[in-house]
mmCIF file of C-alpha atoms in Angstrom:
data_model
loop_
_atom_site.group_PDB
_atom_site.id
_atom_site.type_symbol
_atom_site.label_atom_id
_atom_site.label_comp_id
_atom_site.label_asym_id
_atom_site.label_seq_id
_atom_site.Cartn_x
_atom_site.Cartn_y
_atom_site.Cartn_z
ATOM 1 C CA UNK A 1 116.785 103.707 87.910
ATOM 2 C CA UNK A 2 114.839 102.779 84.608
ATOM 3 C CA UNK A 3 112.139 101.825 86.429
ATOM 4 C CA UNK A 4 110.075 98.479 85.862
ATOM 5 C CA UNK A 5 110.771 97.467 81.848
ATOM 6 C CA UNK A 6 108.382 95.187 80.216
ATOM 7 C CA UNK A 7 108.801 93.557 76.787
ATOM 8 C CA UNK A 8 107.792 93.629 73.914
ATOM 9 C CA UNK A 9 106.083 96.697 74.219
ATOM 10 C CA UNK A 10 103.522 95.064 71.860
ATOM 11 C CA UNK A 11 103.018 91.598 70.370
ATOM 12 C CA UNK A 12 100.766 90.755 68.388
ATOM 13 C CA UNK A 13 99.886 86.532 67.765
ATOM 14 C CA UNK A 14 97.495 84.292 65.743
ATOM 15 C CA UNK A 15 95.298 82.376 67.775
ATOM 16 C CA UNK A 16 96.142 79.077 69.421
ATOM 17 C CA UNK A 17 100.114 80.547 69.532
ATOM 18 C CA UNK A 18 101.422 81.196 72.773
ATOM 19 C CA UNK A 19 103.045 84.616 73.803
ATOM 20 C CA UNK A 20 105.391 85.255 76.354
ATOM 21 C CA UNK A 21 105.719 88.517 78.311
ATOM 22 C CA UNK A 22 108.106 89.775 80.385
ATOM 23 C CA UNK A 23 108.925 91.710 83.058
ATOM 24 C CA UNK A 24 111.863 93.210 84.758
ATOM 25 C CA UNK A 25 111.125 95.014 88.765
ATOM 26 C CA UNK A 26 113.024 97.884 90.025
ATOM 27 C CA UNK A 27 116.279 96.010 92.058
ATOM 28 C CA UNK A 28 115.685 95.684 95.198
ATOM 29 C CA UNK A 29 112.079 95.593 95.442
ATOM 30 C CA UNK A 30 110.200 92.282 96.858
ATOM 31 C CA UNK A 31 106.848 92.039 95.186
ATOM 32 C CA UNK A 32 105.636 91.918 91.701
ATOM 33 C CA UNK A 33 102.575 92.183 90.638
ATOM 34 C CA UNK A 34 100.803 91.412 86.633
ATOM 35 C CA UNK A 35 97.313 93.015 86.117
ATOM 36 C CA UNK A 36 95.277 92.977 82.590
ATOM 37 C CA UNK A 37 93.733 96.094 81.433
ATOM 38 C CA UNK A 38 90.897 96.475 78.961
ATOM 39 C CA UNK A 39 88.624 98.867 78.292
ATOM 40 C CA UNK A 40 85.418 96.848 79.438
ATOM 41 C CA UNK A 41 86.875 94.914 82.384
ATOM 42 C CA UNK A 42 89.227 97.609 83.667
ATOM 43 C CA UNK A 43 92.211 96.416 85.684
ATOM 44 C CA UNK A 44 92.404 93.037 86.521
ATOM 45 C CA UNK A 45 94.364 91.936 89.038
ATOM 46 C CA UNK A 46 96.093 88.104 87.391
ATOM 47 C CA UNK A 47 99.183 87.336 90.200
ATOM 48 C CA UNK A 48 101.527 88.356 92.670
ATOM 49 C CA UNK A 49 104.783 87.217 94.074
ATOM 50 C CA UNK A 50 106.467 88.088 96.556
ATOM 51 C CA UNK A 51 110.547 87.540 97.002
ATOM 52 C CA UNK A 52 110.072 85.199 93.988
ATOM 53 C CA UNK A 53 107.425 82.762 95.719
ATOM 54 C CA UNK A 54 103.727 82.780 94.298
ATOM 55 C CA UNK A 55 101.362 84.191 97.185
ATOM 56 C CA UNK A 56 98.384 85.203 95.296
ATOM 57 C CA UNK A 57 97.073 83.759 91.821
ATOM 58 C CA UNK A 58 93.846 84.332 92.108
ATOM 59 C CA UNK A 59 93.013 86.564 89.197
ATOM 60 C CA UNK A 60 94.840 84.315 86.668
ATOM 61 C CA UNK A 61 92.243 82.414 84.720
ATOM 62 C CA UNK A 62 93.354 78.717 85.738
ATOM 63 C CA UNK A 63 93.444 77.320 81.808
ATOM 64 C CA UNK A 64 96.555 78.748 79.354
ATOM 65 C CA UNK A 65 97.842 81.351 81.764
ATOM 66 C CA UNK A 66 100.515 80.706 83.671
ATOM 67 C CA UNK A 67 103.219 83.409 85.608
ATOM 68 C CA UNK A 68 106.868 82.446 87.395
ATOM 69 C CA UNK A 69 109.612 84.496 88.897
ATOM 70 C CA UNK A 70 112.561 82.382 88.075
ATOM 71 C CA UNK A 71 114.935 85.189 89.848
ATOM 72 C CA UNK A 72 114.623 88.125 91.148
ATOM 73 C CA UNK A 73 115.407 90.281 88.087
ATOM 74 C CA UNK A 74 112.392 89.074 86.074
ATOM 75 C CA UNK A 75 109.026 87.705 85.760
ATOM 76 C CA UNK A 76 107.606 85.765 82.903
ATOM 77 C CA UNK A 77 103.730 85.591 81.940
ATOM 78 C CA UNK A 78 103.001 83.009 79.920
ATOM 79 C CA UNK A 79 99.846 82.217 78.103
ATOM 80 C CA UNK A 80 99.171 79.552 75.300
ATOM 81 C CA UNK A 81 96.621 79.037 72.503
ATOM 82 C CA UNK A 82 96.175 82.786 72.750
ATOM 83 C CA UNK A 83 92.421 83.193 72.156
ATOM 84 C CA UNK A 84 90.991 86.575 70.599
ATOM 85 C CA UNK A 85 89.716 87.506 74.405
ATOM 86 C CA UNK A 86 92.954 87.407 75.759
ATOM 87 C CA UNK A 87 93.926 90.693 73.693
ATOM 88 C CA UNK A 88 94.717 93.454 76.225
ATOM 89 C CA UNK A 89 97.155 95.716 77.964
ATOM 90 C CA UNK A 90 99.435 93.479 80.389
ATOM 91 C CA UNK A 91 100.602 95.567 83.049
ATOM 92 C CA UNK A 92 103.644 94.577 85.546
ATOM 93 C CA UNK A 93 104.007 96.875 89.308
ATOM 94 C CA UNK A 94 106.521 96.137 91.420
ATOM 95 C CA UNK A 95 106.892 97.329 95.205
ATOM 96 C CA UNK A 96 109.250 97.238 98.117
ATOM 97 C CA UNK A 97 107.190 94.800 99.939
ATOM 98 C CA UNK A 98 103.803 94.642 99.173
ATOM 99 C CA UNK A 99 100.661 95.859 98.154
ATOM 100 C CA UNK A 100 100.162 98.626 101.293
ATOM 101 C CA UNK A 101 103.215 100.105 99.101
ATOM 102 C CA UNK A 102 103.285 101.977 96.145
ATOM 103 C CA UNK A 103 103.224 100.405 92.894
ATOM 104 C CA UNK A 104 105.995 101.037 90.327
ATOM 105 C CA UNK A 105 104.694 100.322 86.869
ATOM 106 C CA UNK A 106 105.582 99.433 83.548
ATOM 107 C CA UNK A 107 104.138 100.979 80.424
ATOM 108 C CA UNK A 108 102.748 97.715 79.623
ATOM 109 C CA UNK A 109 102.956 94.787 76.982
ATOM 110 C CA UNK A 110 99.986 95.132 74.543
ATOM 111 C CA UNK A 111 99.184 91.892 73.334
ATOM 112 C CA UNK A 112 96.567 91.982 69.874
ATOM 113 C CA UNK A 113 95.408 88.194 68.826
ATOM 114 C CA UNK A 114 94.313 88.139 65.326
ATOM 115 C CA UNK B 1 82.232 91.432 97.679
ATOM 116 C CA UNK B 2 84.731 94.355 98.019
ATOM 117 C CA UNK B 3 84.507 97.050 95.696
ATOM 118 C CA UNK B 4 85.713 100.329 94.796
ATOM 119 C CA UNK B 5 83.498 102.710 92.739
ATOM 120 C CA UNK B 6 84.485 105.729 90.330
ATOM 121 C CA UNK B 7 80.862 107.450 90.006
ATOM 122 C CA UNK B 8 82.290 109.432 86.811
ATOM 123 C CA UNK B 9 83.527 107.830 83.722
ATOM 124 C CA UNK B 10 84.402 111.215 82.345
ATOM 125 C CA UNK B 11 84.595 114.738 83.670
ATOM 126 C CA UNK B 12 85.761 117.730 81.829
ATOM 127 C CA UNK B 13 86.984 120.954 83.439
ATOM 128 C CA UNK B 14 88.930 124.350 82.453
ATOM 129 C CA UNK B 15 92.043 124.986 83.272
ATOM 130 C CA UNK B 16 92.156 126.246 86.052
ATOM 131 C CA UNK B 17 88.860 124.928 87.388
ATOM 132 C CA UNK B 18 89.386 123.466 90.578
ATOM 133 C CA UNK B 19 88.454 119.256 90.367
ATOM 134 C CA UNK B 20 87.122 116.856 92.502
ATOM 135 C CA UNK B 21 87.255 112.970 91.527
ATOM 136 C CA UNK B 22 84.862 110.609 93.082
ATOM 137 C CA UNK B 23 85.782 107.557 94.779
ATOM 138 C CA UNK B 24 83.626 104.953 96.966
ATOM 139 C CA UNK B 25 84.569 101.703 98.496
ATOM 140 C CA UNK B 26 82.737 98.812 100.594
ATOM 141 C CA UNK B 27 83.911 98.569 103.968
ATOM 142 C CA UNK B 28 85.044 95.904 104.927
ATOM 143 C CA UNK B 29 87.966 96.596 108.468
ATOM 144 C CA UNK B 30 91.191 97.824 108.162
ATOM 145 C CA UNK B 31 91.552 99.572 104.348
ATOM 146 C CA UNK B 32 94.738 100.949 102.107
ATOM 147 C CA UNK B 33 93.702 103.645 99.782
ATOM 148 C CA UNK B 34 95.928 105.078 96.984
ATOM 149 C CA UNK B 35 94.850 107.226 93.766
ATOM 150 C CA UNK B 36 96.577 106.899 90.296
ATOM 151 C CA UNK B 37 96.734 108.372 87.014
ATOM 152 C CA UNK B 38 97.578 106.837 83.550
ATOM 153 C CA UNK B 39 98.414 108.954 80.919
ATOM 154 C CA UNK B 40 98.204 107.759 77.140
ATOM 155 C CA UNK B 41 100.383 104.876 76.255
ATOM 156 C CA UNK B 42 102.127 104.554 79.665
ATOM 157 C CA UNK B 43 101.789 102.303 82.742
ATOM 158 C CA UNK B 44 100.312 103.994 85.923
ATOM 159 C CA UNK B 45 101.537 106.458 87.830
ATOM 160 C CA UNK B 46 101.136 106.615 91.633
ATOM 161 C CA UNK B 47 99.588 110.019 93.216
ATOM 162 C CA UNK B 48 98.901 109.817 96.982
ATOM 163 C CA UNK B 49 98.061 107.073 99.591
ATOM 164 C CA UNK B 50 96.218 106.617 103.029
ATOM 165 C CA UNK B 51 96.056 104.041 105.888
ATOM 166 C CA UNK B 52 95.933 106.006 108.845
ATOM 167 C CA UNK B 53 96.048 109.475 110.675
ATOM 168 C CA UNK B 54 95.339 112.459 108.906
ATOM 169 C CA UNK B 55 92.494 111.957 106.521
ATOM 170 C CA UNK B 56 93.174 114.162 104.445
ATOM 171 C CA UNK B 57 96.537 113.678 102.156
ATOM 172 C CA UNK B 58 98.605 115.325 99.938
ATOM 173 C CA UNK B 59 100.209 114.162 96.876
ATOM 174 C CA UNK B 60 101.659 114.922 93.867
ATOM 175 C CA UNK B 61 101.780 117.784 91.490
ATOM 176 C CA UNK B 62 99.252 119.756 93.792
ATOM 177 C CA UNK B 63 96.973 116.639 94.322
ATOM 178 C CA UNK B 64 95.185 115.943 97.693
ATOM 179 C CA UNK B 65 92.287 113.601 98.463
ATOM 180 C CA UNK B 66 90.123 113.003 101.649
ATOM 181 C CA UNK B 67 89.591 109.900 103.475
ATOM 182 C CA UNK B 68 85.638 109.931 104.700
ATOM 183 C CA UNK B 69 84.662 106.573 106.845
ATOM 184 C CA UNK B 70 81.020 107.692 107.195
ATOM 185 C CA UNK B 71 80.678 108.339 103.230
ATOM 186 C CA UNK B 72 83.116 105.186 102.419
ATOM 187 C CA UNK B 73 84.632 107.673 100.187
ATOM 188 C CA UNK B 74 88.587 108.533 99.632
ATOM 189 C CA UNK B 75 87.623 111.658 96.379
ATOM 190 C CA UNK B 76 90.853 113.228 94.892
ATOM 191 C CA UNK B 77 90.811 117.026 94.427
ATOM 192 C CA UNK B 78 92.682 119.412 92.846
ATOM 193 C CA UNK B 79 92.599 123.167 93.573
ATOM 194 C CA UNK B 80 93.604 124.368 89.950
ATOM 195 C CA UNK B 81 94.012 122.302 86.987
ATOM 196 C CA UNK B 82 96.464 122.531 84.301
ATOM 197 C CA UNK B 83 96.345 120.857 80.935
ATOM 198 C CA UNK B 84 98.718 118.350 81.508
ATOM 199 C CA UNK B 85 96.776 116.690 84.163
ATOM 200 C CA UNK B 86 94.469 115.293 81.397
ATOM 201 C CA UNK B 87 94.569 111.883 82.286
ATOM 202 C CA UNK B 88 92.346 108.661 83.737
ATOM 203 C CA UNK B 89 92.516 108.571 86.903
ATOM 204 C CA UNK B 90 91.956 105.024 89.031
ATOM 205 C CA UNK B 91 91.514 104.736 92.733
ATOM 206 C CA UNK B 92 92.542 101.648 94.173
ATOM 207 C CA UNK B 93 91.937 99.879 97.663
ATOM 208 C CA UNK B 94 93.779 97.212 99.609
ATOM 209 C CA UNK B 95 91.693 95.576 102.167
ATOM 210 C CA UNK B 96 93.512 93.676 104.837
ATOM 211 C CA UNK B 97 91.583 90.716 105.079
ATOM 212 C CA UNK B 98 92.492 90.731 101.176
ATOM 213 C CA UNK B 99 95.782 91.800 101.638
ATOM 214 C CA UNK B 100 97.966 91.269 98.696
ATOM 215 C CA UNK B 101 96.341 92.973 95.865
ATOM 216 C CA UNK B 102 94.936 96.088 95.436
ATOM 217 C CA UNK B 103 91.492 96.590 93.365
ATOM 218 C CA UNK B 104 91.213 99.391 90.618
ATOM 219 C CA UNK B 105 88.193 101.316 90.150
ATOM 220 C CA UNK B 106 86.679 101.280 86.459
ATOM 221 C CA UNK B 107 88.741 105.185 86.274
ATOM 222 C CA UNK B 108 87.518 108.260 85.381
ATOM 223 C CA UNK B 109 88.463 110.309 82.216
ATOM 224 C CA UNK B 110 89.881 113.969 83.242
ATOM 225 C CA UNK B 111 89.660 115.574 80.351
ATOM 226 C CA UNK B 112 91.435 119.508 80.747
ATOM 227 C CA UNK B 113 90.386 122.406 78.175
ATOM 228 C CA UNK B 114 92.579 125.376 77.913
#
């Protein structure tokens, strides 16, 4: 089990480019969640799916961000015209079924816009 | 608004001091508690949970932590520390009426002198 992988490990873009993380879930487990971590905000909590299907978006800043779960092996977060704010750690959990479970993370996606 | 709130940003210790990592949350009903720890560089790591029963649970690598519903407090202890257990360390709630997410405190810093 390799655990949850998320690439690139770091990125780094020019702003107004659009960067694309990703994330793959341990098989077999239902929910996936994407939080953003930063040293003055903390963990933010951006999205969460559940067997593929949106349920909760409510941390995802409604302009340039945007998540999907095409299948159940990965997730994409997507955000475009990358803005010097948006620099942070991008962390992907996944879980048997839900948020009452433990969270499997990734080591992140650190994402630097110049 | 439901929070959770880490009273320490950093607390240092000997090894071998025994610890005790503060943790608060609004009520608000039913409540999922969890504690985890982040090392350097890597994603999060999960330590111990509670929902129910027993309010007092044990986790990982000698790690325990006490659910209080008169204090709103769920603090992580450790009886003996060890240098490797220098970490930050987040405590994180799901509330049912919330559901699908759980909320980070801001961490706390364990820093570990031999």
């Amino acid at each position: 089990n390799a655990g949850v992988i998320q690439t690139p490990r770091h990125k780094v873009t020019g702003k107004g480019q659009e960067a694309t993380l990703w994330c793959e879930p341990i098989s077999g487990h239902s929910a996936v969640f994407w939080y953003r971590q930063t040293i003055v905000q903390g963990l933010e909590f951006l999205t969460y799916f559940r067997n593929q299907a949106p349920i909760d978006d409510s941390g995802m800043p409604k302009e340039r961000f945007s998540a999907q779960m095409p299948n159940q092996s990965h997730s994409t977060l997507k955000i475009q015209s990358t803005q010097p704010q948006d620099s942070a750690v991008y962390l992907c959990a996944s879980s048997s079924t839900g948020a009452n479970e433990r969270l499997f993370f990734g080591h992140g996606t650190k994402l630097s816009v110049l | 608004t439901q929070t959770v709130s880490q009273s320490d940003a950093h607390v240092t210790v000997f090894e071998g001091d025994s610890v005790e990592l503060r943790c608060n949350y609004s009520y608000g009903g039913s409540i999922y508690l969890s504690w985890y720890i982040q090392h350097h560089g890597h994603g999060l790591q999960f330590l111990l949970k509670y929902y129910s029963g027993n309010p007092v649970v044990q986790g990982v690598n000698g790690f325990e932590a006490e659910f209080s519903k008169s204090d709103s407090s769920f603090h992580l202890r450790k009886a003996s520390v060890h240098w490797s257990d220098s970490a930050v360390y987040f405590c994180a709630v799901n509330y049912g009426s919330s559901g699908n997410k759980l909320i980070f405190g801001i961490g706390t810093l364990l820093s570990v002198k031999p």
